[in-house]
XYZ file of C-alpha atoms in Angstrom:
281
model
C -136.219 -186.963 134.848
C -135.722 -183.986 133.013
C -138.260 -183.299 130.140
C -137.268 -180.854 127.653
C -140.005 -178.407 126.772
C -141.548 -178.706 123.394
C -140.195 -175.487 121.819
C -136.787 -176.356 123.209
C -137.089 -179.912 122.051
C -137.541 -178.512 118.576
C -134.669 -176.562 118.809
C -132.422 -179.563 119.732
C -133.838 -181.607 116.888
C -133.171 -178.650 114.391
C -129.702 -180.233 114.351
C -131.071 -183.010 112.809
C -133.538 -181.636 110.167
C -130.736 -179.161 109.251
C -128.221 -181.511 108.304
C -131.019 -183.479 106.274
C -131.750 -180.310 104.351
C -128.006 -179.846 103.397
C -128.004 -183.212 101.883
C -127.873 -181.802 98.322
C -124.470 -180.323 99.187
C -122.957 -183.125 101.604
C -123.090 -186.867 101.089
C -122.652 -189.472 103.913
C -119.772 -191.841 103.441
C -118.890 -195.145 105.383
C -115.377 -194.706 106.461
C -114.341 -197.923 104.450
C -115.401 -195.790 101.019
C -112.420 -194.363 99.223
C -111.870 -190.820 99.053
C -111.948 -190.642 95.337
C -112.098 -193.481 92.616
C -108.581 -192.241 91.746
C -107.171 -193.195 95.138
C -107.083 -196.179 97.525
C -106.996 -193.939 100.604
C -110.317 -194.480 102.498
C -111.947 -192.169 104.868
C -111.102 -194.154 107.755
C -107.167 -193.613 106.757
C -107.830 -190.014 106.824
C -109.701 -190.213 110.371
C -106.718 -192.297 111.383
C -104.612 -189.690 110.404
C -106.362 -187.807 113.514
C -106.773 -190.771 115.945
C -104.485 -193.306 115.018
C -105.578 -196.005 117.528
C -108.958 -196.157 115.860
C -110.390 -199.743 116.165
C -113.610 -201.034 115.056
C -116.468 -201.454 117.727
C -120.138 -202.300 117.416
C -120.993 -198.706 117.321
C -118.237 -197.698 114.371
C -114.806 -196.974 115.397
C -113.112 -195.987 118.717
C -109.596 -194.579 119.903
C -108.271 -192.749 122.864
C -105.211 -190.815 121.182
C -105.174 -187.947 118.909
C -101.588 -187.589 116.760
C -99.684 -184.913 118.321
C -99.339 -182.698 115.191
C -103.168 -182.995 114.929
C -103.422 -182.156 118.541
C -101.520 -179.056 117.783
C -103.484 -178.152 114.723
C -106.829 -178.846 116.431
C -105.538 -177.315 119.738
C -107.006 -180.122 121.957
C -105.243 -182.712 124.017
C -103.498 -186.069 122.774
C -104.890 -188.175 125.427
C -108.802 -188.879 125.635
C -109.117 -191.761 128.273
C -112.919 -191.604 128.056
C -112.573 -192.372 124.540
C -113.541 -190.895 120.977
C -115.606 -192.369 118.582
C -116.515 -191.845 115.087
C -118.919 -193.773 112.478
C -119.071 -192.012 109.477
C -117.706 -188.998 107.290
C -119.948 -186.156 105.721
C -118.039 -184.949 102.405
C -118.413 -181.985 100.295
C -116.562 -181.400 96.931
C -115.371 -178.209 95.579
C -113.684 -177.164 91.972
C -114.944 -180.276 90.124
C -114.042 -182.568 92.820
C -110.527 -181.389 92.961
C -110.888 -180.515 96.435
C -113.114 -182.212 99.476
C -114.019 -180.910 102.658
C -114.755 -183.657 105.191
C -116.496 -183.347 108.643
C -115.567 -186.153 111.051
C -117.272 -186.091 114.568
C -115.199 -187.591 117.109
C -117.711 -187.082 120.256
C -119.170 -189.758 122.238
C -123.111 -190.732 121.570
C -123.870 -189.395 124.968
C -122.178 -186.062 124.287
C -118.595 -185.824 125.465
C -118.757 -182.147 125.986
C -115.126 -181.348 124.660
C -114.714 -184.166 121.983
C -113.245 -182.474 118.960
C -114.818 -182.535 115.374
C -112.799 -182.074 112.528
C -113.491 -179.953 109.569
C -110.959 -180.752 107.015
C -109.717 -179.787 103.364
C -108.003 -181.886 101.027
C -106.803 -181.461 97.599
C -107.020 -184.433 95.140
C -104.492 -183.651 92.397
C -102.896 -187.199 92.922
C -103.261 -190.456 94.043
C -102.965 -189.329 97.901
C -105.284 -186.728 99.294
C -103.140 -183.867 100.554
C -104.059 -182.054 103.573
C -104.534 -178.351 102.959
C -106.136 -177.025 106.222
C -107.897 -178.587 109.458
C -110.053 -177.109 112.207
C -111.739 -178.301 115.426
C -115.441 -177.161 115.025
C -116.623 -179.218 118.026
C -117.522 -176.760 120.458
C -120.245 -178.208 122.533
C -122.084 -181.832 123.086
C -124.018 -182.074 119.789
C -122.016 -181.077 116.543
C -123.685 -180.857 113.256
C -123.689 -179.450 109.628
C -126.453 -176.533 109.544
C -128.740 -176.432 106.684
C -127.715 -172.797 105.999
C -124.369 -174.284 104.478
C -124.500 -173.443 100.802
C -122.173 -173.311 97.502
C -121.613 -169.825 96.736
C -120.059 -171.106 93.676
C -118.171 -173.987 92.144
C -114.972 -173.006 94.324
C -116.477 -171.650 97.382
C -118.912 -172.794 99.911
C -120.593 -171.194 103.192
C -120.001 -173.736 105.731
C -122.366 -173.326 109.089
C -121.599 -175.573 111.784
C -124.165 -176.045 114.750
C -122.986 -176.923 118.349
C -125.715 -177.379 120.792
C -126.798 -178.876 124.157
C -129.992 -178.863 126.094
C -131.020 -179.160 129.880
C -134.517 -179.181 131.496
C -135.070 -175.573 130.794
C -132.537 -174.408 128.432
C -130.964 -174.757 125.296
C -127.460 -173.343 124.020
C -126.217 -172.788 120.499
C -123.141 -171.670 119.111
C -123.107 -171.397 115.258
C -119.762 -171.279 113.701
C -119.334 -169.865 110.275
C -116.513 -170.942 107.594
C -115.660 -169.838 104.359
C -114.528 -172.712 102.157
C -112.173 -172.523 99.229
C -109.822 -175.313 97.500
C -107.034 -173.420 99.181
C -108.366 -172.774 102.680
C -111.065 -172.653 105.774
C -111.460 -169.432 106.599
C -113.175 -168.806 110.085
C -115.480 -165.985 109.936
C -117.296 -166.109 113.251
C -119.010 -167.901 116.053
C -122.587 -166.742 117.085
C -123.807 -167.655 120.482
C -127.469 -167.681 121.186
C -129.776 -168.969 124.028
C -133.345 -169.838 124.659
C -135.066 -170.859 127.843
C -138.340 -171.891 129.341
C -139.674 -169.271 131.920
C -142.695 -169.432 134.069
C -145.415 -168.653 131.759
C -143.349 -168.041 128.355
C -140.886 -169.604 126.078
C -138.152 -167.162 125.356
C -136.441 -168.331 122.010
C -133.356 -167.336 119.673
C -133.255 -168.732 116.148
C -130.354 -168.038 113.812
C -130.384 -167.687 110.241
C -127.433 -167.603 107.924
C -127.114 -166.335 104.156
C -124.892 -164.994 101.593
C -125.806 -161.600 101.178
C -123.563 -160.380 98.293
C -121.820 -163.034 96.238
C -118.990 -161.562 94.418
C -117.368 -163.712 91.617
C -114.031 -162.256 91.924
C -113.911 -161.999 95.564
C -115.169 -163.172 99.124
C -118.916 -162.967 99.565
C -120.677 -160.776 102.457
C -122.202 -162.933 104.824
C -125.235 -162.025 106.742
C -126.335 -163.329 109.962
C -129.838 -162.850 111.741
C -131.101 -163.753 115.147
C -134.649 -163.516 115.779
C -135.849 -163.238 119.342
C -139.542 -164.157 120.266
C -141.202 -164.842 123.313
C -143.880 -167.280 123.103
C -146.418 -167.330 125.814
C -147.315 -170.479 127.526
C -150.626 -171.725 129.742
C -150.946 -173.686 132.627
C -147.997 -172.204 134.881
C -148.684 -170.670 138.003
C -146.499 -167.623 138.389
C -146.084 -165.888 141.683
C -144.402 -162.930 139.294
C -145.381 -163.228 135.825
C -142.479 -162.455 133.423
C -143.299 -159.628 130.900
C -143.387 -160.834 127.441
C -140.728 -158.762 125.473
C -141.600 -157.613 121.999
C -140.096 -159.314 119.064
C -136.905 -158.163 117.802
C -134.308 -158.948 115.016
C -130.652 -158.647 115.208
C -128.837 -158.520 111.703
C -125.207 -158.418 111.158
C -123.475 -158.251 107.788
C -119.976 -159.710 107.536
C -117.523 -158.331 104.948
C -113.910 -159.103 103.964
C -111.373 -156.657 104.998
C -107.949 -156.659 103.148
C -106.588 -154.457 105.897
C -106.919 -157.044 108.444
C -107.106 -160.166 106.144
C -110.518 -161.352 107.898
C -114.059 -161.169 108.039
C -115.269 -157.912 110.044
C -118.813 -157.467 111.194
C -120.825 -154.159 110.468
C -121.669 -153.860 114.262
C -121.034 -155.274 117.661
C -124.710 -156.478 118.051
C -124.165 -160.123 118.049
C -121.384 -159.733 120.652
C -123.697 -157.393 122.877
C -126.412 -160.131 122.416
C -123.971 -162.933 123.485
C -122.966 -160.704 126.628
C -126.696 -160.263 127.556
C -127.361 -164.214 127.324
C -124.404 -164.828 129.780
C -125.872 -162.636 132.283
C -129.239 -164.772 132.023
C -127.271 -167.788 132.717
């Protein structure tokens, strides 16, 4: 049996704690709940727009097929023989509840690696919610909303999604950043970090995301900071002890470019870190 080291276990559990910390922005809803008081449409109806053959099971709702138009939008296969499962919706409102962001994770409880998780934007102008945008944010086995998610103003939210998986000595994380408005879900970037247990030390990387400069008339600057820390541990007998690396912090600011119509980082430091991490696998 593989046992995850304490520091890596803490990283794995952070997904749960972070989701709780974002509870003042997101609310949990049963799939049977209506999307709003003005509509008979339920969250199950919206989930079935993605997976039409969802049927009730003891653990929620289960299906095997993604609707062709949604498969194209999410860039995933239509057929899922091993099954897709969803049990709840996580919901955020914008613009005085005129727009709603809905997160649905279709991953199996045992962590089907490539199962999609949809982040969808709907407008609520009439009785029927209208889909404005949808993206697949399911990039790893465990997918959840980070506590770094925050409202910038009434019409804008920075949505941070954590995708993780761990083995006996390694912890992988992809932190995805989206700027949400009533009009769109704008992808900012995906940040890859990697922590591991080595002989004599824990080598850890922690990511923090914040709004650096909220501009009421435009798109805010977004700051990503990755802290790298080696934590010595006792009890290991190492033939060749691994030297502790001094703490360092990598900070990158993303700002909106009118020229490219996208967010651009002020350095390639996070890309270089990702490449450095890949060489450690």
